[in-house]
PDB file of C-alpha atoms in Angstrom:
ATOM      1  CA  UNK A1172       4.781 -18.166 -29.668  1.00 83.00           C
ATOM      2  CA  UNK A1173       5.465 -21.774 -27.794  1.00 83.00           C
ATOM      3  CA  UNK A1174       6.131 -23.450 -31.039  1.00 86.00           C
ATOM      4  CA  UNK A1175       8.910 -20.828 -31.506  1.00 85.00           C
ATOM      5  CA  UNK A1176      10.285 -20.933 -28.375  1.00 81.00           C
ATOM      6  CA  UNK A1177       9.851 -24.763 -27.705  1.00 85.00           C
ATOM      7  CA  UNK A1178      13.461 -25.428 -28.651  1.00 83.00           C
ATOM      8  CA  UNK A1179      14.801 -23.130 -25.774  1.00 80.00           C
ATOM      9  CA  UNK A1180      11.557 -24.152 -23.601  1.00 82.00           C
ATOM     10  CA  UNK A1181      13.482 -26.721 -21.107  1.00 88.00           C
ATOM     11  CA  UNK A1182      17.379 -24.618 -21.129  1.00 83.00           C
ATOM     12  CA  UNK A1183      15.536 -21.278 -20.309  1.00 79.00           C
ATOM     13  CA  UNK A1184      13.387 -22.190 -17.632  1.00 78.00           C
ATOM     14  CA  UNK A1185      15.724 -23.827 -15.765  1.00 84.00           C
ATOM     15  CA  UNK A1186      18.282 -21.254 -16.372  1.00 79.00           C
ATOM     16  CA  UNK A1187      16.075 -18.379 -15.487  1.00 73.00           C
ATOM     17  CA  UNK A1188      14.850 -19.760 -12.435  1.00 82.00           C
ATOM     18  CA  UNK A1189      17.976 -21.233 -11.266  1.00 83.00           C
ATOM     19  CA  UNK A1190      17.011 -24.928 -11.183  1.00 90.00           C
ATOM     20  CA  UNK A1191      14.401 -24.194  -8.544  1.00 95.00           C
ATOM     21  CA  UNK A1192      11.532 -25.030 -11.159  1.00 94.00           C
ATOM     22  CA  UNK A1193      12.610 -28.405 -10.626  1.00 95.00           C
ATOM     23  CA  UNK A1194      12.364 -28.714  -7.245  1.00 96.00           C
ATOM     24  CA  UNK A1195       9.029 -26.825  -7.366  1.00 97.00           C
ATOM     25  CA  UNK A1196       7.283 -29.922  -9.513  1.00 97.00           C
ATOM     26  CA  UNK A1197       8.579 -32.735  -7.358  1.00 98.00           C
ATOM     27  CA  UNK A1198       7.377 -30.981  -4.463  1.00 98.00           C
ATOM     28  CA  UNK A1199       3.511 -30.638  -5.897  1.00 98.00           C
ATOM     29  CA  UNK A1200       3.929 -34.725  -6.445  1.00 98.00           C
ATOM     30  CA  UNK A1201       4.938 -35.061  -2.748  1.00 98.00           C
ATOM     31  CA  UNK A1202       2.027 -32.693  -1.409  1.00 98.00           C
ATOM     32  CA  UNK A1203      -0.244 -34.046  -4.031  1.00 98.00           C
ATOM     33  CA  UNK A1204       0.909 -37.503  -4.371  1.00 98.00           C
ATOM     34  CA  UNK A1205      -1.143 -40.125  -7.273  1.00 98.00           C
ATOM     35  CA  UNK A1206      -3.119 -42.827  -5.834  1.00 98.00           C
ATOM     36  CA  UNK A1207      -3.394 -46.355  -6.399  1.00 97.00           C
ATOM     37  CA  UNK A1208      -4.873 -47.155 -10.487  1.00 97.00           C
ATOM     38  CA  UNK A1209      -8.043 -48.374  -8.931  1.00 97.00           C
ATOM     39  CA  UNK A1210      -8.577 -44.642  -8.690  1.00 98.00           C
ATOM     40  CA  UNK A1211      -7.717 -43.653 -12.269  1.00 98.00           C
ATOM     41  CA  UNK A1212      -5.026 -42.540 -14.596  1.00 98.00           C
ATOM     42  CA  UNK A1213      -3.378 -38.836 -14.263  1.00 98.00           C
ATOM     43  CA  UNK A1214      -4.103 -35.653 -16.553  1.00 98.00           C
ATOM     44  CA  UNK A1215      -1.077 -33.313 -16.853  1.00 98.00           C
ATOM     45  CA  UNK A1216      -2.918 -30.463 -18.558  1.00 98.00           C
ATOM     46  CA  UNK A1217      -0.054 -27.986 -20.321  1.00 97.00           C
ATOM     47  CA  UNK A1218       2.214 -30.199 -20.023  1.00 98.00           C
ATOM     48  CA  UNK A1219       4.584 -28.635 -22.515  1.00 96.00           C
ATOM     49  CA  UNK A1220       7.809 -30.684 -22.225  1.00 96.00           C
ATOM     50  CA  UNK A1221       6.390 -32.743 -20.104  1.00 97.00           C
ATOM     51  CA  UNK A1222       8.588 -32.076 -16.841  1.00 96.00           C
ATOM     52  CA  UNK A1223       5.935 -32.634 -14.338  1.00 98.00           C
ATOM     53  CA  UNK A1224       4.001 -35.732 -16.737  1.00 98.00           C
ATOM     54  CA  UNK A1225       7.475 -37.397 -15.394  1.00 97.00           C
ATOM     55  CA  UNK A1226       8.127 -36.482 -12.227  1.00 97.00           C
ATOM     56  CA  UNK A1227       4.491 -37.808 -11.641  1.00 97.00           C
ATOM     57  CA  UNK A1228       5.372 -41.129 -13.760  1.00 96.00           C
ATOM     58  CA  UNK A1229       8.605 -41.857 -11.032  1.00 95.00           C
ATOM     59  CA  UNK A1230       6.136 -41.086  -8.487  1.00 96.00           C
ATOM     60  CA  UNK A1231       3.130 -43.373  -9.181  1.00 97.00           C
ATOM     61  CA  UNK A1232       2.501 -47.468  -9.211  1.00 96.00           C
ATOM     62  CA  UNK A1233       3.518 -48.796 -12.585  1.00 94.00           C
ATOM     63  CA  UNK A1234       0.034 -49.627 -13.528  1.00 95.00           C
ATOM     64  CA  UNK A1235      -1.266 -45.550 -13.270  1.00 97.00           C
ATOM     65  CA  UNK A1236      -1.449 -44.477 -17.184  1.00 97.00           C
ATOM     66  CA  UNK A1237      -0.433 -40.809 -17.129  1.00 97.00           C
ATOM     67  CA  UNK A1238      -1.289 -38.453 -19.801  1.00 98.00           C
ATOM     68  CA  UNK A1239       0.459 -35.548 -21.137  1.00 98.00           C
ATOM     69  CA  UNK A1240      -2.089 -33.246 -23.280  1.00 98.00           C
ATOM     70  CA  UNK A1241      -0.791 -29.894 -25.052  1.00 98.00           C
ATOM     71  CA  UNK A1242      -2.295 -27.724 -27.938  1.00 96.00           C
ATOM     72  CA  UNK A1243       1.305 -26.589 -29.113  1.00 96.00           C
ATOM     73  CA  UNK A1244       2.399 -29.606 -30.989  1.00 97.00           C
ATOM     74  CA  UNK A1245       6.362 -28.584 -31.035  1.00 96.00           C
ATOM     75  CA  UNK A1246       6.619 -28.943 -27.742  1.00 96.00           C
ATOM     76  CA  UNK A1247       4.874 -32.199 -27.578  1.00 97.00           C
ATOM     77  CA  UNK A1248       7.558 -33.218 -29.752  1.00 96.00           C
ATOM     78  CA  UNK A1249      10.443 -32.560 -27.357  1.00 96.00           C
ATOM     79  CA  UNK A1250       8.328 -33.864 -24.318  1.00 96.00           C
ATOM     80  CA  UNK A1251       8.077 -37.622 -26.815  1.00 95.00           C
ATOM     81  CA  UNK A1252      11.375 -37.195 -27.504  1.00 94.00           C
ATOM     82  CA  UNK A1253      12.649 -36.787 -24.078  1.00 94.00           C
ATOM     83  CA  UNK A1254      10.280 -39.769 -22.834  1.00 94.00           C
ATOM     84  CA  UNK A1255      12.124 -42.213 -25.393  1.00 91.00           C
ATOM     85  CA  UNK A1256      15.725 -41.189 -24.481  1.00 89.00           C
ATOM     86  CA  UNK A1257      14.633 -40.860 -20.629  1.00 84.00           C
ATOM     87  CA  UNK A1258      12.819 -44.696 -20.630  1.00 82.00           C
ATOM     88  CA  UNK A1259       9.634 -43.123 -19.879  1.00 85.00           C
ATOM     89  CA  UNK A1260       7.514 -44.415 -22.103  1.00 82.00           C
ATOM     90  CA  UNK A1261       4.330 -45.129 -19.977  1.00 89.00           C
ATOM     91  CA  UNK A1262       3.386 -41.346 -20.608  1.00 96.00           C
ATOM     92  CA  UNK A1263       1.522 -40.556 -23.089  1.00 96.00           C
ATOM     93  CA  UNK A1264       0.586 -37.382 -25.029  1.00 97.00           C
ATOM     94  CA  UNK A1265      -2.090 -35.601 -26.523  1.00 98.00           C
ATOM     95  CA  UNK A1266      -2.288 -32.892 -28.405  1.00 98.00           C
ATOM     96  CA  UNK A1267      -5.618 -31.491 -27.015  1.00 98.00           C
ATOM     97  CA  UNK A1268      -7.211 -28.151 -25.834  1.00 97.00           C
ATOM     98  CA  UNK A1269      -7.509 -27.165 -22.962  1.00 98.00           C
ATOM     99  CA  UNK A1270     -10.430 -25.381 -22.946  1.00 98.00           C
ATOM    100  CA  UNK A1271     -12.635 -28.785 -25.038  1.00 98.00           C
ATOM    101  CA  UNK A1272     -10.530 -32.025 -23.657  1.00 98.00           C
ATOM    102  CA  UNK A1273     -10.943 -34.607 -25.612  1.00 98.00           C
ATOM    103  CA  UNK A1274     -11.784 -37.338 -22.769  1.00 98.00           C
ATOM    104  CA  UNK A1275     -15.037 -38.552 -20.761  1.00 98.00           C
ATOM    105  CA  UNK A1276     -16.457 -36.600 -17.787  1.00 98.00           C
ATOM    106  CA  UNK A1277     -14.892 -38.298 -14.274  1.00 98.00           C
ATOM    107  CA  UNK A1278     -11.912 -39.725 -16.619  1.00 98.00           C
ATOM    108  CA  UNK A1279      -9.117 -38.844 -13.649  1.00 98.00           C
ATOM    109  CA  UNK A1280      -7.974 -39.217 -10.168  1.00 98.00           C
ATOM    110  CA  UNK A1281      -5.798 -36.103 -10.788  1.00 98.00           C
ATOM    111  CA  UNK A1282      -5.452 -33.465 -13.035  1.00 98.00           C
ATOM    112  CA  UNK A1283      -1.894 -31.303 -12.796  1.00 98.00           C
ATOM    113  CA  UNK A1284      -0.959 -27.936 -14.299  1.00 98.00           C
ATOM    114  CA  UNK A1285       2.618 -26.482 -14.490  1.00 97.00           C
ATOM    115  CA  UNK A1286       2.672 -22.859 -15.340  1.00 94.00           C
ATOM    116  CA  UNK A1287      -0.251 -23.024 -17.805  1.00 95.00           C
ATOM    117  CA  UNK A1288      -3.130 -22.356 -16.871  1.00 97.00           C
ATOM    118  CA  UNK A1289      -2.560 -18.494 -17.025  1.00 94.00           C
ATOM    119  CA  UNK A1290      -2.018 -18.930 -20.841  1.00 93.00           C
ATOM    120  CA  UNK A1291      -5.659 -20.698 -21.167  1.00 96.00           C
ATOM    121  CA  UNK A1292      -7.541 -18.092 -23.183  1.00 94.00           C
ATOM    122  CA  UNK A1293     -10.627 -18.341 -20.878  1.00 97.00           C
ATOM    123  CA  UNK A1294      -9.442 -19.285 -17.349  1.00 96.00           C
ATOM    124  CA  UNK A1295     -12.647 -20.312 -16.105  1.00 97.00           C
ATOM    125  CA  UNK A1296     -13.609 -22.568 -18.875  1.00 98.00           C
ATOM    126  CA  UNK A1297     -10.297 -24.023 -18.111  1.00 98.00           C
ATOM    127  CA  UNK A1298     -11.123 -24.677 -14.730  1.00 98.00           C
ATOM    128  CA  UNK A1299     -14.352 -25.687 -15.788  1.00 98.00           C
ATOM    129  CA  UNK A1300     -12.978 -28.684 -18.312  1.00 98.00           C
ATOM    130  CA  UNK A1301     -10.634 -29.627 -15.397  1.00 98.00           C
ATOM    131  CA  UNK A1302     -13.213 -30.257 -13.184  1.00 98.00           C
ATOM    132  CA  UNK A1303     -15.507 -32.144 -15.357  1.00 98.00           C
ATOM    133  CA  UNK A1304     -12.930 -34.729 -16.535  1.00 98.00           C
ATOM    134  CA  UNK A1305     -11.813 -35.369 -12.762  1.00 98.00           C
ATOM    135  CA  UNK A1306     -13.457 -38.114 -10.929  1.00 98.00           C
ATOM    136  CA  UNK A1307     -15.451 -37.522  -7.458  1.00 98.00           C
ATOM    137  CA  UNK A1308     -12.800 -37.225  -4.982  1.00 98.00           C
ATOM    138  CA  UNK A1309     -10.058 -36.339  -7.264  1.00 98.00           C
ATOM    139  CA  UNK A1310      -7.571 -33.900  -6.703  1.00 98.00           C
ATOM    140  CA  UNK A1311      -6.835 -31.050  -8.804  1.00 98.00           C
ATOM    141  CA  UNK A1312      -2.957 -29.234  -8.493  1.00 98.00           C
ATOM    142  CA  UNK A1313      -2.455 -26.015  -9.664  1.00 98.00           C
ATOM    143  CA  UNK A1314       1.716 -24.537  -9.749  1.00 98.00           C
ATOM    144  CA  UNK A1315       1.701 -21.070 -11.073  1.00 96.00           C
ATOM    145  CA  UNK A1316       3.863 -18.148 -10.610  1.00 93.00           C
ATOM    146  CA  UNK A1317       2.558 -15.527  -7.767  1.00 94.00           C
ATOM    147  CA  UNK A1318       3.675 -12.042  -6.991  1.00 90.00           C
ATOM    148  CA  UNK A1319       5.618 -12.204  -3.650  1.00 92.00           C
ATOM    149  CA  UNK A1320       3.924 -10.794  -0.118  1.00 88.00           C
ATOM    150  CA  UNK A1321       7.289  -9.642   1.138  1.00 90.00           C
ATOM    151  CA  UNK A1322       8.270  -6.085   0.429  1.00 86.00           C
ATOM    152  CA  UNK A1323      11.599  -5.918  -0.109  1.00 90.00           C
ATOM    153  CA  UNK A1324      11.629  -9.476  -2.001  1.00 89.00           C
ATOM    154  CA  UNK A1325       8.536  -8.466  -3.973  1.00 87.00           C
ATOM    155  CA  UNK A1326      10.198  -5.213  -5.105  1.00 89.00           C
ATOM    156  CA  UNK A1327      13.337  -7.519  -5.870  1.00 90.00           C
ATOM    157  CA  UNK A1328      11.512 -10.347  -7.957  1.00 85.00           C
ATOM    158  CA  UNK A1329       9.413  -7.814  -9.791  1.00 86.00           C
ATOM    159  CA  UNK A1330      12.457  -5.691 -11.354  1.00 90.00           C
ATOM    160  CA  UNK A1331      13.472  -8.784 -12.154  1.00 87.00           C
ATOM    161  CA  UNK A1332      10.369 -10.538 -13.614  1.00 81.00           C
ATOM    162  CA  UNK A1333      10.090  -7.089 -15.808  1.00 83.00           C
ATOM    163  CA  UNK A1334      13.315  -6.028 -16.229  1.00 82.00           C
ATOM    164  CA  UNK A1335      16.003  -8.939 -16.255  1.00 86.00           C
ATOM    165  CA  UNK A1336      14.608 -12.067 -17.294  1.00 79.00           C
ATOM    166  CA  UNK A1337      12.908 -10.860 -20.351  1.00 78.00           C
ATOM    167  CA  UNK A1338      16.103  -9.300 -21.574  1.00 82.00           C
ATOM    168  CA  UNK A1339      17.870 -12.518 -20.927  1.00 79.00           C
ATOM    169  CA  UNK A1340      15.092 -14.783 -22.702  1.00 73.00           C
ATOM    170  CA  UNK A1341      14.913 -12.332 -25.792  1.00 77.00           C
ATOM    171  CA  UNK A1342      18.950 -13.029 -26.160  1.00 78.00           C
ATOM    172  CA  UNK A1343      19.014 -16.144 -25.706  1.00 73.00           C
ATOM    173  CA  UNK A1344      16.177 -17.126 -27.713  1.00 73.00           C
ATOM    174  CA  UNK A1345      15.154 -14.598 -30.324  1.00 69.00           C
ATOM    175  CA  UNK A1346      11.407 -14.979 -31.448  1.00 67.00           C
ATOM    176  CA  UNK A1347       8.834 -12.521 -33.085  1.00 68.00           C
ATOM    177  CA  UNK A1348       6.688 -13.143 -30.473  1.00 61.00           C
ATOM    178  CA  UNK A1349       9.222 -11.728 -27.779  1.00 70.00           C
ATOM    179  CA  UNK A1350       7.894 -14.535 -25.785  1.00 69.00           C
ATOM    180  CA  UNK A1351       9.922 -13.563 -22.479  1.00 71.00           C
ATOM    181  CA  UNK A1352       8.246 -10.503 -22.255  1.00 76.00           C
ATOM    182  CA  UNK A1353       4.817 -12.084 -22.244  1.00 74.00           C
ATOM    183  CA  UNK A1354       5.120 -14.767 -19.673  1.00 78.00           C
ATOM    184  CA  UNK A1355       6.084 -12.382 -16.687  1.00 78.00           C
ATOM    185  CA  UNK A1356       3.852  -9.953 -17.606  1.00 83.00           C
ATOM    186  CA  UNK A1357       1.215 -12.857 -17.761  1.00 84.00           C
ATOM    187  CA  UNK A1358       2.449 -14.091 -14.815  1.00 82.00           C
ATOM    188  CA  UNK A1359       1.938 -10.510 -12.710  1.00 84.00           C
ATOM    189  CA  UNK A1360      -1.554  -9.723 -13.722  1.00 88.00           C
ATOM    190  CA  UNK A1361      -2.855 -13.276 -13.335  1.00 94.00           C
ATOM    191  CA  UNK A1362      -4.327 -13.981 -10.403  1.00 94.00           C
ATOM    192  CA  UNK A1363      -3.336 -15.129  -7.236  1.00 95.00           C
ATOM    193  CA  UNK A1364      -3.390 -16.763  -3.780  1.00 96.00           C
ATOM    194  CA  UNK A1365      -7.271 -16.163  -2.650  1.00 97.00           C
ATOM    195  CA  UNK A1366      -8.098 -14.408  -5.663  1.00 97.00           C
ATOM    196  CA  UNK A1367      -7.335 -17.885  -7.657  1.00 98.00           C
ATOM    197  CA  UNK A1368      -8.604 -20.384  -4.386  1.00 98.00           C
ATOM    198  CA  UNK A1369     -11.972 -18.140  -5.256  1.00 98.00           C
ATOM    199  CA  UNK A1370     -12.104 -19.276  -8.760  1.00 97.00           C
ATOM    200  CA  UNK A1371     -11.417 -22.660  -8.279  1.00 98.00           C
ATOM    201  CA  UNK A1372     -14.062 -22.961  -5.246  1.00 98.00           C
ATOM    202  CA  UNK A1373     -16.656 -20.948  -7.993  1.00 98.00           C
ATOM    203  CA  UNK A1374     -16.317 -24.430 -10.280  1.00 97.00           C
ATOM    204  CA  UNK A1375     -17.740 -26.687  -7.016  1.00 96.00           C
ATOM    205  CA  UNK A1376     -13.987 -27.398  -5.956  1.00 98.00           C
ATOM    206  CA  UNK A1377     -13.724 -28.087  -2.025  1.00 98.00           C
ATOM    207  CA  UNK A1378     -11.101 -28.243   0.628  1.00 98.00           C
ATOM    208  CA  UNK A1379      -9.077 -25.560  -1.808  1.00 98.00           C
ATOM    209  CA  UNK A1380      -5.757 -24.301  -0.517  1.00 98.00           C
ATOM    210  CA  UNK A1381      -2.757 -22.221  -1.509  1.00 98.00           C
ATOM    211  CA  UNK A1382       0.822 -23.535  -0.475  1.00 98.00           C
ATOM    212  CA  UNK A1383       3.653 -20.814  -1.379  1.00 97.00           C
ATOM    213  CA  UNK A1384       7.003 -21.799  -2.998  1.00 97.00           C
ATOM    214  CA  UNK A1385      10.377 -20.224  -2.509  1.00 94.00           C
ATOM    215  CA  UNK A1386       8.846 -17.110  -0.417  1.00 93.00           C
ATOM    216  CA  UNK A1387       5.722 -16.880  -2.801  1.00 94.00           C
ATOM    217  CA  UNK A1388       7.454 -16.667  -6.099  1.00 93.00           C
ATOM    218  CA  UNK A1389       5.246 -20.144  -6.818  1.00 95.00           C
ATOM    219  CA  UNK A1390       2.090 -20.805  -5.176  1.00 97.00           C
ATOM    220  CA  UNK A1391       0.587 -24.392  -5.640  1.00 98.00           C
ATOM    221  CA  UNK A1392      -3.097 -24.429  -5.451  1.00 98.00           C
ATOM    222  CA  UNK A1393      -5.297 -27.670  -4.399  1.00 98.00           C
ATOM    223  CA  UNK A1394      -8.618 -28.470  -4.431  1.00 98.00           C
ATOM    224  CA  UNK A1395     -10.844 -31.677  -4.276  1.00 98.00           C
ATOM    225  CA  UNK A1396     -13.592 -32.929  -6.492  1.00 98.00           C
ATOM    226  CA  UNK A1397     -17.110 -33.265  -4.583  1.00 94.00           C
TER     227      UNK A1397
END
């Protein structure tokens, strides 16, 4: 389904969500900013195109390696190809799993996740593999889509989230897979706010909070290594 898509990936998204995505990732590098390289390179796991691999690369000290890793190859593709006509070429990608990473245990200072970590098949082995490749006193950051607390704006963004925006992805970007009617209904039944702050603590995280973006449409999620 991403390998079908991943032409459309980067258009769509910020089409659908009116930019906002975008301003959504730089603010997860600003609340959880990278550290000096003394304390490690940077894991952006799902990276897809690599959006927030980048905003983390303008972000960070020249000498912080930052790594991409992916398990849909296409759109590690677009994400090299938009490093090497963006001058970004100090990220690099892996195409990796993210439930068996391919690196040591306490390999990272960091370890990011866009809008992914709802499509790992097992979300707690997920969590799990995140946690054991992060170093003592690393940071993990967590942006995922959340069902708004407000009534009338929940009722507003969830007729949309069903209704709209999978009827605009499906036209836009025709696929088998009808991927635009799988990633809000992902999105909706995933879990959220101190439902997903439980999981994370459940894998030894500490200090874990829940920020809320754009009146909860995003939540970013944080939690620190012991």
């Amino acid at each position: 389904m991403f390998s079908q898509i991943a032409p459309w990936y980067d258009f769509l998204n910020h089409l659908l969500s009116l930019n906002i995505d975008k301003v959504w990732r730089h603010r997860t590098a600003k609340l959880v900013p990278p550290r000096s390289a003394e304390h490690g390179p940077i894991l952006d796991l799902c990276t897809g195109t690599g959006d927030l691999a980048f905003v983390y690369a303008s972000q960070a000290n020249a000498d912080v390696p930052i790594i991409g890793a992916d398990f849909c190859h296409e759109m590690l593709v677009r994400a090299a190809q938009k490093a090497e006509s963006c001058g970004v070429g100090r990220v690099r990608f892996v195409e990796a799993d993210a439930q068996a990473l391919p690196f040591a245990d306490g390999s990272f200072q960091l370890v990011s996740n866009a809008f992914g970590l709802r499509n790992v098949t097992d979300t707690d082995r997920g969590l799990a593999e995140m946690v054991r490749v992060l170093r003592p006193g690393g940071r993990i950051a967590v942006l995922e889509f959340s069902r708004p607390r407000s009534r009338v704006f929940g009722r507003l963004y969830t007729f949309y989230f069903r209704h709209i925006l999978p009827k605009l992805g499906q036209l836009l970007c025709r696929n088998p897979e009808n991927a635009y009617k799988y990633l809000p209904e992902s999105a909706l039944r995933f879990p959220d706010n101190e439902q997903l702050v439980a999981r994370m603590e459940s894998h030894g995280l500490a200090e874990v909070r829940f920020i809320p973006f754009t009146f909860g449409v995003a939540t970013l999620y944080v939690g620190v290594k012991q």
